[in-house]
Amino acid sequence: MILEMNDIRKSFGGLEVLQGIDISVGKGETVSVIGPSGSGKSTLLRCATFLETADSGEIKYMGNKAAWTDETGNMKYVSPSELKKFKSCFGLVFQQFNLFPHFTVLKNIIDAPVSVQKRSRDEVTEEAMAILEKMGLASKANEYPGRLSGGQQQRVAIARALAMNPDILFFDEPTSALDPELTGEVLKVIRQLAEEKMTMVVVTHEMDFARAVSDRVIFMDGGSIVEQGDPDKVLGDPDEERTKRFLRNYKR
């Protein structure tokens, strides 16, 4: 397994946002996470990527423990230097792109591989240009993010994540800030990555997309996994009444 999260709990104040979540993602698998706003989807991703500290549970990458509940019931994380190694396992694509506005497209992509991974600038630049070509953005390498459309900026953000050669990519509602036309550009790229068997977890409100590209769909509500399984089953003929109600409301 690339990722295993066992009995993950997280509270903010008195509100338990994650109530004992279990999730595992195998190599080459695309998993879509759906559910209403406030169901805990983004918090789950933030715990998986160490942007939030879970209150209890266990997080493993490639079979190795990054975080766990100790015998006293406290959540323990590996040392900062070890955590840095775990962070190299994944890439994260945000809703709002988070590109550096004063860097060109190319510099946005090559900066981390060169400065963090200490890789050769020439090698990284060659790889970055190949990724931009694949994204249909090779001609934009020397542009600044502010001169790009939202869809182009999000594709650059995906290219930046891919340049780190991650084992798994996380997407947190990658199209929520885009209009429908630009949404299609970004979903096309993610679909291509799925066809190439890039391991991905995608938090999304795009149900047709989730059905088309996912190996598995997880429906969350109230901080729990209500239902998960084959996309056609979960989205087309769900077992749980809560899932049915969500999909009925969504279709309206």
PDB file of N, CA and C in Angstrom, residues 29-86:
ATOM      1  N   GLU A  29      -3.799   3.283  -7.986  1.00  0.00           N
ATOM      2  CA  GLU A  29      -5.232   3.419  -7.743  1.00  0.00           C
ATOM      3  C   GLU A  29      -5.639   4.893  -7.725  1.00  0.00           C
ATOM      4  N   THR A  30      -6.801   5.198  -8.298  1.00  0.00           N
ATOM      5  CA  THR A  30      -7.390   6.531  -8.183  1.00  0.00           C
ATOM      6  C   THR A  30      -8.616   6.424  -7.285  1.00  0.00           C
ATOM      7  N   VAL A  31      -8.580   7.140  -6.176  1.00  0.00           N
ATOM      8  CA  VAL A  31      -9.674   7.126  -5.205  1.00  0.00           C
ATOM      9  C   VAL A  31     -10.283   8.517  -5.150  1.00  0.00           C
ATOM     10  N   SER A  32     -11.583   8.616  -5.390  1.00  0.00           N
ATOM     11  CA  SER A  32     -12.275   9.901  -5.258  1.00  0.00           C
ATOM     12  C   SER A  32     -13.020   9.933  -3.931  1.00  0.00           C
ATOM     13  N   VAL A  33     -12.941  11.076  -3.251  1.00  0.00           N
ATOM     14  CA  VAL A  33     -13.639  11.271  -1.978  1.00  0.00           C
ATOM     15  C   VAL A  33     -14.708  12.330  -2.199  1.00  0.00           C
ATOM     16  N   ILE A  34     -15.950  11.959  -1.957  1.00  0.00           N
ATOM     17  CA  ILE A  34     -17.071  12.868  -2.165  1.00  0.00           C
ATOM     18  C   ILE A  34     -17.842  13.036  -0.862  1.00  0.00           C
ATOM     19  N   GLY A  35     -18.730  14.016  -0.839  1.00  0.00           N
ATOM     20  CA  GLY A  35     -19.556  14.240   0.336  1.00  0.00           C
ATOM     21  C   GLY A  35     -19.893  15.703   0.479  1.00  0.00           C
ATOM     22  N   PRO A  36     -20.859  16.024   1.345  1.00  0.00           N
ATOM     23  CA  PRO A  36     -21.272  17.417   1.521  1.00  0.00           C
ATOM     24  C   PRO A  36     -20.178  18.250   2.165  1.00  0.00           C
ATOM     25  N   SER A  37     -20.285  19.569   2.042  1.00  0.00           N
ATOM     26  CA  SER A  37     -19.357  20.472   2.715  1.00  0.00           C
ATOM     27  C   SER A  37     -19.408  20.212   4.214  1.00  0.00           C
ATOM     28  N   GLY A  38     -18.239  20.234   4.845  1.00  0.00           N
ATOM     29  CA  GLY A  38     -18.185  19.998   6.284  1.00  0.00           C
ATOM     30  C   GLY A  38     -18.158  18.540   6.682  1.00  0.00           C
ATOM     31  N   SER A  39     -18.020  17.639   5.700  1.00  0.00           N
ATOM     32  CA  SER A  39     -18.041  16.211   6.023  1.00  0.00           C
ATOM     33  C   SER A  39     -16.691  15.676   6.491  1.00  0.00           C
ATOM     34  N   GLY A  40     -15.635  16.499   6.344  1.00  0.00           N
ATOM     35  CA  GLY A  40     -14.312  16.078   6.802  1.00  0.00           C
ATOM     36  C   GLY A  40     -13.347  15.709   5.694  1.00  0.00           C
ATOM     37  N   LYS A  41     -13.770  15.887   4.430  1.00  0.00           N
ATOM     38  CA  LYS A  41     -12.939  15.464   3.292  1.00  0.00           C
ATOM     39  C   LYS A  41     -11.590  16.187   3.268  1.00  0.00           C
ATOM     40  N   SER A  42     -11.630  17.511   3.326  1.00  0.00           N
ATOM     41  CA  SER A  42     -10.385  18.281   3.249  1.00  0.00           C
ATOM     42  C   SER A  42      -9.523  18.064   4.486  1.00  0.00           C
ATOM     43  N   THR A  43     -10.155  17.917   5.648  1.00  0.00           N
ATOM     44  CA  THR A  43      -9.391  17.649   6.874  1.00  0.00           C
ATOM     45  C   THR A  43      -8.676  16.313   6.771  1.00  0.00           C
ATOM     46  N   LEU A  44      -9.317  15.338   6.162  1.00  0.00           N
ATOM     47  CA  LEU A  44      -8.682  14.034   5.947  1.00  0.00           C
ATOM     48  C   LEU A  44      -7.415  14.195   5.113  1.00  0.00           C
ATOM     49  N   LEU A  45      -7.510  14.972   4.030  1.00  0.00           N
ATOM     50  CA  LEU A  45      -6.340  15.211   3.180  1.00  0.00           C
ATOM     51  C   LEU A  45      -5.256  15.966   3.943  1.00  0.00           C
ATOM     52  N   ARG A  46      -5.654  16.931   4.749  1.00  0.00           N
ATOM     53  CA  ARG A  46      -4.681  17.713   5.506  1.00  0.00           C
ATOM     54  C   ARG A  46      -3.971  16.865   6.561  1.00  0.00           C
ATOM     55  N   CYS A  47      -4.674  15.907   7.114  1.00  0.00           N
ATOM     56  CA  CYS A  47      -4.029  14.972   8.054  1.00  0.00           C
ATOM     57  C   CYS A  47      -3.083  14.036   7.297  1.00  0.00           C
ATOM     58  N   ALA A  48      -3.501  13.571   6.126  1.00  0.00           N
ATOM     59  CA  ALA A  48      -2.668  12.663   5.327  1.00  0.00           C
ATOM     60  C   ALA A  48      -1.372  13.334   4.897  1.00  0.00           C
ATOM     61  N   THR A  49      -1.409  14.658   4.713  1.00  0.00           N
ATOM     62  CA  THR A  49      -0.234  15.395   4.220  1.00  0.00           C
ATOM     63  C   THR A  49       0.455  16.201   5.322  1.00  0.00           C
ATOM     64  N   PHE A  50       0.077  15.944   6.565  1.00  0.00           N
ATOM     65  CA  PHE A  50       0.727  16.521   7.747  1.00  0.00           C
ATOM     66  C   PHE A  50       0.536  18.030   7.867  1.00  0.00           C
ATOM     67  N   LEU A  51      -0.447  18.582   7.143  1.00  0.00           N
ATOM     68  CA  LEU A  51      -0.786  19.993   7.318  1.00  0.00           C
ATOM     69  C   LEU A  51      -1.613  20.181   8.587  1.00  0.00           C
ATOM     70  N   GLU A  52      -2.279  19.117   9.015  1.00  0.00           N
ATOM     71  CA  GLU A  52      -2.964  19.071  10.309  1.00  0.00           C
ATOM     72  C   GLU A  52      -2.396  17.901  11.092  1.00  0.00           C
ATOM     73  N   THR A  53      -2.351  18.041  12.407  1.00  0.00           N
ATOM     74  CA  THR A  53      -1.924  16.951  13.280  1.00  0.00           C
ATOM     75  C   THR A  53      -3.161  16.195  13.734  1.00  0.00           C
ATOM     76  N   ALA A  54      -3.223  14.919  13.439  1.00  0.00           N
ATOM     77  CA  ALA A  54      -4.350  14.101  13.899  1.00  0.00           C
ATOM     78  C   ALA A  54      -4.291  13.957  15.416  1.00  0.00           C
ATOM     79  N   ASP A  55      -5.451  13.738  16.040  1.00  0.00           N
ATOM     80  CA  ASP A  55      -5.495  13.554  17.494  1.00  0.00           C
ATOM     81  C   ASP A  55      -5.111  12.130  17.886  1.00  0.00           C
ATOM     82  N   SER A  56      -5.471  11.179  17.033  1.00  0.00           N
ATOM     83  CA  SER A  56      -5.112   9.782  17.298  1.00  0.00           C
ATOM     84  C   SER A  56      -5.241   8.992  16.008  1.00  0.00           C
ATOM     85  N   GLY A  57      -4.665   7.781  16.008  1.00  0.00           N
ATOM     86  CA  GLY A  57      -4.722   6.914  14.835  1.00  0.00           C
ATOM     87  C   GLY A  57      -3.331   6.539  14.364  1.00  0.00           C
ATOM     88  N   GLU A  58      -3.240   6.141  13.122  1.00  0.00           N
ATOM     89  CA  GLU A  58      -1.966   5.707  12.547  1.00  0.00           C
ATOM     90  C   GLU A  58      -1.911   6.101  11.077  1.00  0.00           C
ATOM     91  N   ILE A  59      -0.763   6.638  10.653  1.00  0.00           N
ATOM     92  CA  ILE A  59      -0.560   7.007   9.250  1.00  0.00           C
ATOM     93  C   ILE A  59       0.714   6.326   8.763  1.00  0.00           C
ATOM     94  N   LYS A  60       0.591   5.592   7.655  1.00  0.00           N
ATOM     95  CA  LYS A  60       1.742   4.899   7.073  1.00  0.00           C
ATOM     96  C   LYS A  60       1.874   5.268   5.608  1.00  0.00           C
ATOM     97  N   TYR A  61       3.119   5.423   5.170  1.00  0.00           N
ATOM     98  CA  TYR A  61       3.430   5.534   3.745  1.00  0.00           C
ATOM     99  C   TYR A  61       4.392   4.412   3.384  1.00  0.00           C
ATOM    100  N   MET A  62       4.076   3.711   2.314  1.00  0.00           N
ATOM    101  CA  MET A  62       4.924   2.618   1.823  1.00  0.00           C
ATOM    102  C   MET A  62       5.212   1.599   2.932  1.00  0.00           C
ATOM    103  N   GLY A  63       4.214   1.401   3.814  1.00  0.00           N
ATOM    104  CA  GLY A  63       4.358   0.427   4.892  1.00  0.00           C
ATOM    105  C   GLY A  63       5.103   0.919   6.111  1.00  0.00           C
ATOM    106  N   ASN A  64       5.592   2.167   6.078  1.00  0.00           N
ATOM    107  CA  ASN A  64       6.370   2.711   7.202  1.00  0.00           C
ATOM    108  C   ASN A  64       5.542   3.718   7.992  1.00  0.00           C
ATOM    109  N   LYS A  65       5.607   3.625   9.317  1.00  0.00           N
ATOM    110  CA  LYS A  65       4.816   4.505  10.180  1.00  0.00           C
ATOM    111  C   LYS A  65       5.372   5.919  10.198  1.00  0.00           C
ATOM    112  N   ALA A  66       4.500   6.874   9.892  1.00  0.00           N
ATOM    113  CA  ALA A  66       4.848   8.288  10.013  1.00  0.00           C
ATOM    114  C   ALA A  66       4.270   8.869  11.297  1.00  0.00           C
ATOM    115  N   ALA A  67       3.122   8.327  11.739  1.00  0.00           N
ATOM    116  CA  ALA A  67       2.448   8.816  12.945  1.00  0.00           C
ATOM    117  C   ALA A  67       1.640   7.679  13.553  1.00  0.00           C
ATOM    118  N   TRP A  68       1.508   7.706  14.880  1.00  0.00           N
ATOM    119  CA  TRP A  68       0.787   6.625  15.555  1.00  0.00           C
ATOM    120  C   TRP A  68       0.389   7.087  16.961  1.00  0.00           C
ATOM    121  N   THR A  69      -0.589   6.402  17.539  1.00  0.00           N
ATOM    122  CA  THR A  69      -0.986   6.649  18.923  1.00  0.00           C
ATOM    123  C   THR A  69      -0.134   5.772  19.822  1.00  0.00           C
ATOM    124  N   ASP A  70       0.548   6.410  20.804  1.00  0.00           N
ATOM    125  CA  ASP A  70       1.414   5.615  21.680  1.00  0.00           C
ATOM    126  C   ASP A  70       0.610   4.974  22.806  1.00  0.00           C
ATOM    127  N   GLU A  71       1.315   4.278  23.693  1.00  0.00           N
ATOM    128  CA  GLU A  71       0.629   3.521  24.750  1.00  0.00           C
ATOM    129  C   GLU A  71      -0.086   4.419  25.750  1.00  0.00           C
ATOM    130  N   THR A  72       0.268   5.720  25.776  1.00  0.00           N
ATOM    131  CA  THR A  72      -0.412   6.647  26.679  1.00  0.00           C
ATOM    132  C   THR A  72      -1.622   7.306  26.007  1.00  0.00           C
ATOM    133  N   GLY A  73      -1.853   6.983  24.739  1.00  0.00           N
ATOM    134  CA  GLY A  73      -2.988   7.557  24.019  1.00  0.00           C
ATOM    135  C   GLY A  73      -2.677   8.860  23.309  1.00  0.00           C
ATOM    136  N   ASN A  74      -1.397   9.262  23.307  1.00  0.00           N
ATOM    137  CA  ASN A  74      -0.998  10.493  22.631  1.00  0.00           C
ATOM    138  C   ASN A  74      -0.531  10.203  21.216  1.00  0.00           C
ATOM    139  N   MET A  75      -0.774  11.159  20.323  1.00  0.00           N
ATOM    140  CA  MET A  75      -0.351  11.018  18.932  1.00  0.00           C
ATOM    141  C   MET A  75       1.122  11.371  18.812  1.00  0.00           C
ATOM    142  N   LYS A  76       1.887  10.486  18.206  1.00  0.00           N
ATOM    143  CA  LYS A  76       3.315  10.683  18.012  1.00  0.00           C
ATOM    144  C   LYS A  76       3.630  10.735  16.521  1.00  0.00           C
ATOM    145  N   TYR A  77       4.526  11.642  16.153  1.00  0.00           N
ATOM    146  CA  TYR A  77       5.011  11.735  14.778  1.00  0.00           C
ATOM    147  C   TYR A  77       6.515  11.467  14.767  1.00  0.00           C
ATOM    148  N   VAL A  78       7.018  10.989  13.647  1.00  0.00           N
ATOM    149  CA  VAL A  78       8.456  10.793  13.516  1.00  0.00           C
ATOM    150  C   VAL A  78       9.168  12.142  13.610  1.00  0.00           C
ATOM    151  N   SER A  79      10.485  12.127  13.727  1.00  0.00           N
ATOM    152  CA  SER A  79      11.261  13.365  13.852  1.00  0.00           C
ATOM    153  C   SER A  79      11.091  14.233  12.607  1.00  0.00           C
ATOM    154  N   PRO A  80      11.354  15.541  12.733  1.00  0.00           N
ATOM    155  CA  PRO A  80      11.229  16.426  11.572  1.00  0.00           C
ATOM    156  C   PRO A  80      12.028  15.969  10.356  1.00  0.00           C
ATOM    157  N   SER A  81      13.232  15.448  10.572  1.00  0.00           N
ATOM    158  CA  SER A  81      14.040  14.997   9.428  1.00  0.00           C
ATOM    159  C   SER A  81      13.425  13.770   8.763  1.00  0.00           C
ATOM    160  N   GLU A  82      12.869  12.878   9.588  1.00  0.00           N
ATOM    161  CA  GLU A  82      12.199  11.701   9.019  1.00  0.00           C
ATOM    162  C   GLU A  82      10.888  12.099   8.339  1.00  0.00           C
ATOM    163  N   LEU A  83      10.192  13.067   8.938  1.00  0.00           N
ATOM    164  CA  LEU A  83       8.925  13.517   8.356  1.00  0.00           C
ATOM    165  C   LEU A  83       9.166  14.128   6.977  1.00  0.00           C
ATOM    166  N   LYS A  84      10.304  14.793   6.811  1.00  0.00           N
ATOM    167  CA  LYS A  84      10.666  15.368   5.519  1.00  0.00           C
ATOM    168  C   LYS A  84      10.737  14.288   4.445  1.00  0.00           C
ATOM    169  N   LYS A  85      11.261  13.111   4.820  1.00  0.00           N
ATOM    170  CA  LYS A  85      11.335  11.989   3.874  1.00  0.00           C
ATOM    171  C   LYS A  85       9.940  11.506   3.503  1.00  0.00           C
ATOM    172  N   PHE A  86       9.054  11.444   4.504  1.00  0.00           N
ATOM    173  CA  PHE A  86       7.677  11.030   4.215  1.00  0.00           C
ATOM    174  C   PHE A  86       6.986  12.034   3.292  1.00  0.00           C
TER     175      PHE A  86
END
